[in-house]
Amino acid sequence: MIFDTHAHYDDKQFDADREELLSELPKLGVGTIVNVGASFEGCKRVMELAARYPYVYAAVGVHPDEVGALNEETFAMLESWCHEEKVVAVGEIGLDYYWDEEPREVQKEWFVRQLDLARRVNLPVNIHSRDASEDTFQIMDEYAKGLGGIIHCYSGSKEMAAEYVKRGFHIGVGGVVTFKNGKKLKQVVEAIPLESIVLETDCPYLAPEPYRGKRNNSSYIRYVADEIARLKGITSDEVIRQTEINARKVYGLE
Ligand code: NI
């Protein structure tokens, strides 16, 4: 079944029909969802959703755009959530030089501290990087040794993807791979082994073709699987089956 390694069902775009949609997803072939926290406040909602649905797990962490909310007190709270049973990762964490909502030095500081946190609590990480490939890679290379995890919504080169794979990280592939202008990601998918790929939505964002621009949800991952299957010359079922195994391994849900 489909394993969505990165979703945001706590987003307000799901307020009108969250319950209906989440209850429907298993009937549409979705087996497991990791709902990823972005803001500190959002993490509270993520914990609630994970407590409510058996097939929903949580990642808690603070996105680079939101690190202004972190201080010693909120950081300690974050750490305490990491010990909850359904929390499977620290994320999403990283660097965002596209929006540049927070000073880059501040982003880097909290990125490193959240990587350290993941190590302390023995959890994998879910990495966000936008227009910051080089700095993200440098920090990962220095501070994430031995940690597992996913480079979410991967947008770097195939060479860098290979370096991450070499270090034991998985590459998160979502709707962008179905886009006409998703050439770079298609090349990454061709270049790395299927065993190093996991599927994700980043919903409500980044819906694949033919739903590009609409609200995304985990059932649309089959279009992502179709495109990966085409690129690799295998069946969609094989993509869904293997990426589920990969995701379970990353998140320790075997
Ligand atoms: Ni996300």
Tab-separated table of C-alpha atoms and ligand atoms in Angstrom:
chain	number	residue	atom	x	y	z
A	1	MET	CA	0.000	0.000	0.000
A	2	ILE	CA	0.990	3.631	-0.466
A	3	PHE	CA	3.254	5.060	2.239
A	4	ASP	CA	3.118	8.862	2.249
A	5	THR	CA	6.314	9.888	4.028
A	6	HIS	CA	5.531	13.624	4.190
A	7	ALA	CA	2.050	15.139	4.562
A	8	HIS	CA	0.531	18.169	6.306
A	9	TYR	CA	-3.056	17.225	7.162
A	10	ASP	CA	-2.926	19.720	10.029
A	11	ASP	CA	-2.955	22.484	7.373
A	12	LYS	CA	-6.004	24.740	7.374
A	13	GLN	CA	-6.739	23.765	3.769
A	14	PHE	CA	-8.096	20.512	5.235
A	15	ASP	CA	-10.279	22.138	7.879
A	16	ALA	CA	-13.533	21.634	5.973
A	17	ASP	CA	-13.226	17.881	5.334
A	18	ARG	CA	-10.175	16.536	7.219
A	19	GLU	CA	-12.013	13.758	9.008
A	20	GLU	CA	-13.861	12.582	5.920
A	21	LEU	CA	-10.735	12.601	3.784
A	22	LEU	CA	-8.480	10.850	6.313
A	23	SER	CA	-11.093	8.128	6.882
A	24	GLU	CA	-11.424	7.610	3.131
A	25	LEU	CA	-7.689	7.233	2.365
A	26	PRO	CA	-7.218	3.560	3.377
A	27	LYS	CA	-9.984	2.628	0.901
A	28	LEU	CA	-7.995	4.445	-1.789
A	29	GLY	CA	-4.874	2.350	-1.284
A	30	VAL	CA	-3.100	4.501	1.301
A	31	GLY	CA	-1.600	2.373	4.065
A	32	THR	CA	0.532	4.744	6.141
A	33	ILE	CA	1.006	8.495	6.470
A	34	VAL	CA	3.664	10.428	8.322
A	35	ASN	CA	2.248	13.848	9.104
A	36	VAL	CA	5.129	16.267	9.387
A	37	GLY	CA	5.208	19.301	11.641
A	38	ALA	CA	6.296	22.609	10.182
A	39	SER	CA	5.627	25.228	12.840
A	40	PHE	CA	5.871	24.773	16.605
A	41	GLU	CA	2.103	25.293	16.980
A	42	GLY	CA	1.498	22.900	14.093
A	43	CYS	CA	3.363	20.142	15.951
A	44	LYS	CA	0.626	20.110	18.593
A	45	ARG	CA	-1.992	19.412	15.903
A	46	VAL	CA	0.282	16.797	14.354
A	47	MET	CA	0.420	14.964	17.695
A	48	GLU	CA	-3.373	15.051	17.949
A	49	LEU	CA	-3.852	13.602	14.471
A	50	ALA	CA	-1.381	10.792	15.142
A	51	ALA	CA	-3.198	9.923	18.365
A	52	ARG	CA	-6.494	9.755	16.518
A	53	TYR	CA	-5.727	7.635	13.421
A	54	PRO	CA	-3.868	4.322	13.718
A	55	TYR	CA	-2.257	4.720	10.282
A	56	VAL	CA	-1.062	8.296	10.887
A	57	TYR	CA	2.351	8.846	12.488
A	58	ALA	CA	4.023	12.098	13.468
A	59	ALA	CA	7.253	13.910	12.747
A	60	VAL	CA	7.919	16.884	14.993
A	61	GLY	CA	10.277	19.677	14.140
A	62	VAL	CA	10.372	23.321	13.166
A	63	HIS	CA	10.720	24.422	9.534
A	64	PRO	CA	13.416	27.034	8.767
A	65	ASP	CA	10.749	29.691	8.033
A	66	GLU	CA	9.360	29.198	11.542
A	67	VAL	CA	12.454	28.927	13.742
A	68	GLY	CA	11.691	32.353	15.228
A	69	ALA	CA	9.273	30.469	17.496
A	70	LEU	CA	12.082	28.397	18.998
A	71	ASN	CA	13.668	29.195	22.336
A	72	GLU	CA	14.917	27.024	25.193
A	73	GLU	CA	11.415	26.441	26.472
A	74	THR	CA	9.780	25.478	23.158
A	75	PHE	CA	12.821	23.424	22.216
A	76	ALA	CA	12.482	21.410	25.437
A	77	MET	CA	8.820	20.826	24.576
A	78	LEU	CA	9.846	19.568	21.150
A	79	GLU	CA	12.261	17.155	22.763
A	80	SER	CA	9.597	15.812	25.112
A	81	TRP	CA	7.275	15.080	22.146
A	82	CYS	CA	10.040	13.070	20.530
A	83	HIS	CA	9.606	10.433	23.230
A	84	GLU	CA	5.928	9.865	22.422
A	85	GLU	CA	5.152	6.497	20.902
A	86	LYS	CA	3.832	7.662	17.523
A	87	VAL	CA	6.596	10.154	16.826
A	88	VAL	CA	8.851	8.584	14.186
A	89	ALA	CA	11.102	11.454	13.066
A	90	VAL	CA	12.384	14.959	13.699
A	91	GLY	CA	11.203	17.258	10.925
A	92	GLU	CA	10.789	19.099	8.881
A	93	ILE	CA	14.047	20.889	9.542
A	94	GLY	CA	16.607	22.528	7.292
A	95	LEU	CA	17.294	25.698	5.359
A	96	ASP	CA	15.098	27.880	3.150
A	97	TYR	CA	16.903	30.609	1.211
A	98	TYR	CA	13.963	31.080	-1.156
A	99	TRP	CA	11.666	32.701	1.400
A	100	ASP	CA	14.479	33.777	3.736
A	101	GLU	CA	11.919	34.345	6.503
A	102	GLU	CA	14.601	34.100	9.196
A	103	PRO	CA	18.249	35.216	9.064
A	104	ARG	CA	20.368	32.446	7.552
A	105	GLU	CA	22.609	32.208	10.617
A	106	VAL	CA	19.538	31.645	12.794
A	107	GLN	CA	18.229	29.005	10.393
A	108	LYS	CA	21.568	27.219	10.507
A	109	GLU	CA	21.793	27.331	14.285
A	110	TRP	CA	18.376	25.703	14.792
A	111	PHE	CA	18.985	23.241	11.987
A	112	VAL	CA	22.118	21.979	13.737
A	113	ARG	CA	20.392	21.915	17.121
A	114	GLN	CA	17.492	19.879	15.739
A	115	LEU	CA	19.936	17.446	14.122
A	116	ASP	CA	21.569	17.045	17.531
A	117	LEU	CA	18.139	16.486	19.028
A	118	ALA	CA	17.441	13.683	16.515
A	119	ARG	CA	20.674	12.016	17.542
A	120	ARG	CA	19.851	12.315	21.254
A	121	VAL	CA	16.387	10.811	20.876
A	122	ASN	CA	17.543	8.301	18.270
A	123	LEU	CA	15.132	9.304	15.492
A	124	PRO	CA	15.639	9.853	11.756
A	125	VAL	CA	15.267	13.324	10.236
A	126	ASN	CA	13.075	14.845	7.550
A	127	ILE	CA	15.029	17.534	5.729
A	128	HIS	CA	13.667	20.629	3.993
A	129	SER	CA	16.034	22.483	1.680
A	130	ARG	CA	15.047	25.200	-0.758
A	131	ASP	CA	17.602	27.171	-2.766
A	132	ALA	CA	20.117	26.054	-0.148
A	133	SER	CA	21.505	22.762	-1.503
A	134	GLU	CA	25.163	23.498	-0.792
A	135	ASP	CA	24.757	24.725	2.777
A	136	THR	CA	22.292	21.943	3.580
A	137	PHE	CA	24.680	19.316	2.283
A	138	GLN	CA	27.607	20.805	4.227
A	139	ILE	CA	25.672	20.833	7.487
A	140	MET	CA	24.352	17.315	6.908
A	141	ASP	CA	27.832	16.099	6.126
A	142	GLU	CA	29.179	17.546	9.334
A	143	TYR	CA	26.321	17.078	11.822
A	144	ALA	CA	24.133	14.258	10.501
A	145	LYS	CA	26.683	11.459	10.329
A	146	GLY	CA	25.056	8.177	11.242
A	147	LEU	CA	21.553	9.643	11.300
A	148	GLY	CA	19.016	8.190	8.882
A	149	GLY	CA	16.305	10.126	7.162
A	150	ILE	CA	14.745	11.653	4.107
A	151	ILE	CA	15.752	14.582	1.949
A	152	HIS	CA	12.216	15.762	1.390
A	153	CYS	CA	11.041	17.231	-1.936
A	154	TYR	CA	14.523	16.704	-3.281
A	155	SER	CA	15.514	19.388	-5.791
A	156	GLY	CA	19.289	19.042	-6.054
A	157	SER	CA	21.513	17.430	-8.669
A	158	LYS	CA	21.775	13.707	-9.303
A	159	GLU	CA	25.398	13.847	-8.170
A	160	MET	CA	24.416	15.256	-4.793
A	161	ALA	CA	21.571	12.723	-4.525
A	162	ALA	CA	24.156	9.983	-4.983
A	163	GLU	CA	26.216	11.469	-2.133
A	164	TYR	CA	23.201	11.451	0.183
A	165	VAL	CA	22.414	7.876	-0.816
A	166	LYS	CA	26.002	6.898	-0.081
A	167	ARG	CA	25.515	8.299	3.422
A	168	GLY	CA	22.396	6.192	3.924
A	169	PHE	CA	19.767	8.884	3.330
A	170	HIS	CA	16.616	8.429	1.289
A	171	ILE	CA	15.384	10.766	-1.429
A	172	GLY	CA	11.776	11.989	-1.108
A	173	VAL	CA	9.983	12.141	-4.464
A	174	GLY	CA	6.581	13.751	-4.937
A	175	GLY	CA	4.378	15.515	-7.472
A	176	VAL	CA	7.209	17.486	-9.075
A	177	VAL	CA	8.414	14.325	-10.863
A	178	THR	CA	5.209	14.385	-12.946
A	179	PHE	CA	5.676	18.014	-14.038
A	180	LYS	CA	6.850	18.887	-17.540
A	181	ASN	CA	9.561	21.053	-15.976
A	182	GLY	CA	10.538	18.298	-13.520
A	183	LYS	CA	13.382	17.116	-15.723
A	184	LYS	CA	16.080	17.394	-13.070
A	185	LEU	CA	14.122	15.215	-10.631
A	186	LYS	CA	13.353	12.672	-13.369
A	187	GLN	CA	17.120	12.370	-13.905
A	188	VAL	CA	17.645	11.862	-10.177
A	189	VAL	CA	15.036	9.071	-10.150
A	190	GLU	CA	16.758	7.386	-13.092
A	191	ALA	CA	20.157	7.676	-11.458
A	192	ILE	CA	19.519	6.338	-7.942
A	193	PRO	CA	18.322	2.863	-6.903
A	194	LEU	CA	14.629	2.348	-6.129
A	195	GLU	CA	15.721	1.171	-2.655
A	196	SER	CA	16.759	4.769	-1.886
A	197	ILE	CA	13.496	6.426	-2.957
A	198	VAL	CA	10.463	7.153	-0.791
A	199	LEU	CA	7.157	8.656	-1.917
A	200	GLU	CA	5.597	11.799	-0.476
A	201	THR	CA	2.875	14.346	-1.133
A	202	ASP	CA	3.808	17.432	0.899
A	203	CYS	CA	0.022	17.853	0.751
A	204	PRO	CA	-1.878	20.167	0.534
A	205	TYR	CA	0.916	21.355	-1.765
A	206	LEU	CA	2.538	19.995	-4.932
A	207	ALA	CA	-0.258	17.864	-6.374
A	208	PRO	CA	0.989	15.729	-9.281
A	209	GLU	CA	-0.337	15.901	-12.816
A	210	PRO	CA	-3.232	15.718	-13.700
A	211	TYR	CA	-4.108	17.614	-10.496
A	212	ARG	CA	-1.278	20.147	-10.567
A	213	GLY	CA	-2.341	23.343	-8.797
A	214	LYS	CA	-5.199	21.642	-6.919
A	215	ARG	CA	-5.161	20.513	-3.295
A	216	ASN	CA	-3.037	17.390	-2.952
A	217	ASN	CA	-3.755	14.258	-0.883
A	218	SER	CA	-2.020	10.918	-0.282
A	219	SER	CA	-4.126	8.961	-2.803
A	220	TYR	CA	-2.619	11.025	-5.648
A	221	ILE	CA	0.734	9.381	-4.921
A	222	ARG	CA	-0.231	6.733	-7.458
A	223	TYR	CA	0.492	9.266	-10.204
A	224	VAL	CA	3.957	9.773	-8.753
A	225	ALA	CA	4.436	5.988	-8.658
A	226	ASP	CA	3.283	5.751	-12.280
A	227	GLU	CA	5.924	8.237	-13.396
A	228	ILE	CA	8.717	6.577	-11.403
A	229	ALA	CA	7.638	3.234	-12.887
A	230	ARG	CA	7.824	4.694	-16.391
A	231	LEU	CA	11.299	6.145	-15.756
A	232	LYS	CA	12.610	2.891	-14.317
A	233	GLY	CA	10.854	0.514	-16.700
A	234	ILE	CA	9.008	-1.379	-13.940
A	235	THR	CA	5.394	-1.537	-12.767
A	236	SER	CA	3.678	0.980	-10.495
A	237	ASP	CA	2.862	-1.836	-8.085
A	238	GLU	CA	6.551	-2.595	-7.759
A	239	VAL	CA	7.278	1.080	-7.033
A	240	ILE	CA	4.579	1.239	-4.359
A	241	ARG	CA	5.660	-2.056	-2.815
A	242	GLN	CA	9.386	-1.265	-2.643
A	243	THR	CA	8.973	2.352	-1.489
A	244	GLU	CA	6.718	1.161	1.317
A	245	ILE	CA	9.462	-1.209	2.471
A	246	ASN	CA	11.964	1.672	2.237
A	247	ALA	CA	9.759	4.046	4.225
A	248	ARG	CA	9.140	1.479	6.971
A	249	LYS	CA	12.876	0.981	7.253
A	250	VAL	CA	13.617	4.736	7.477
A	251	TYR	CA	10.945	5.398	10.092
A	252	GLY	CA	11.569	2.215	12.069
A	253	LEU	CA	8.081	0.834	11.407
A	254	GLU	CA	9.096	-2.624	10.225
B	1	NI	NI	6.464	19.874	3.956
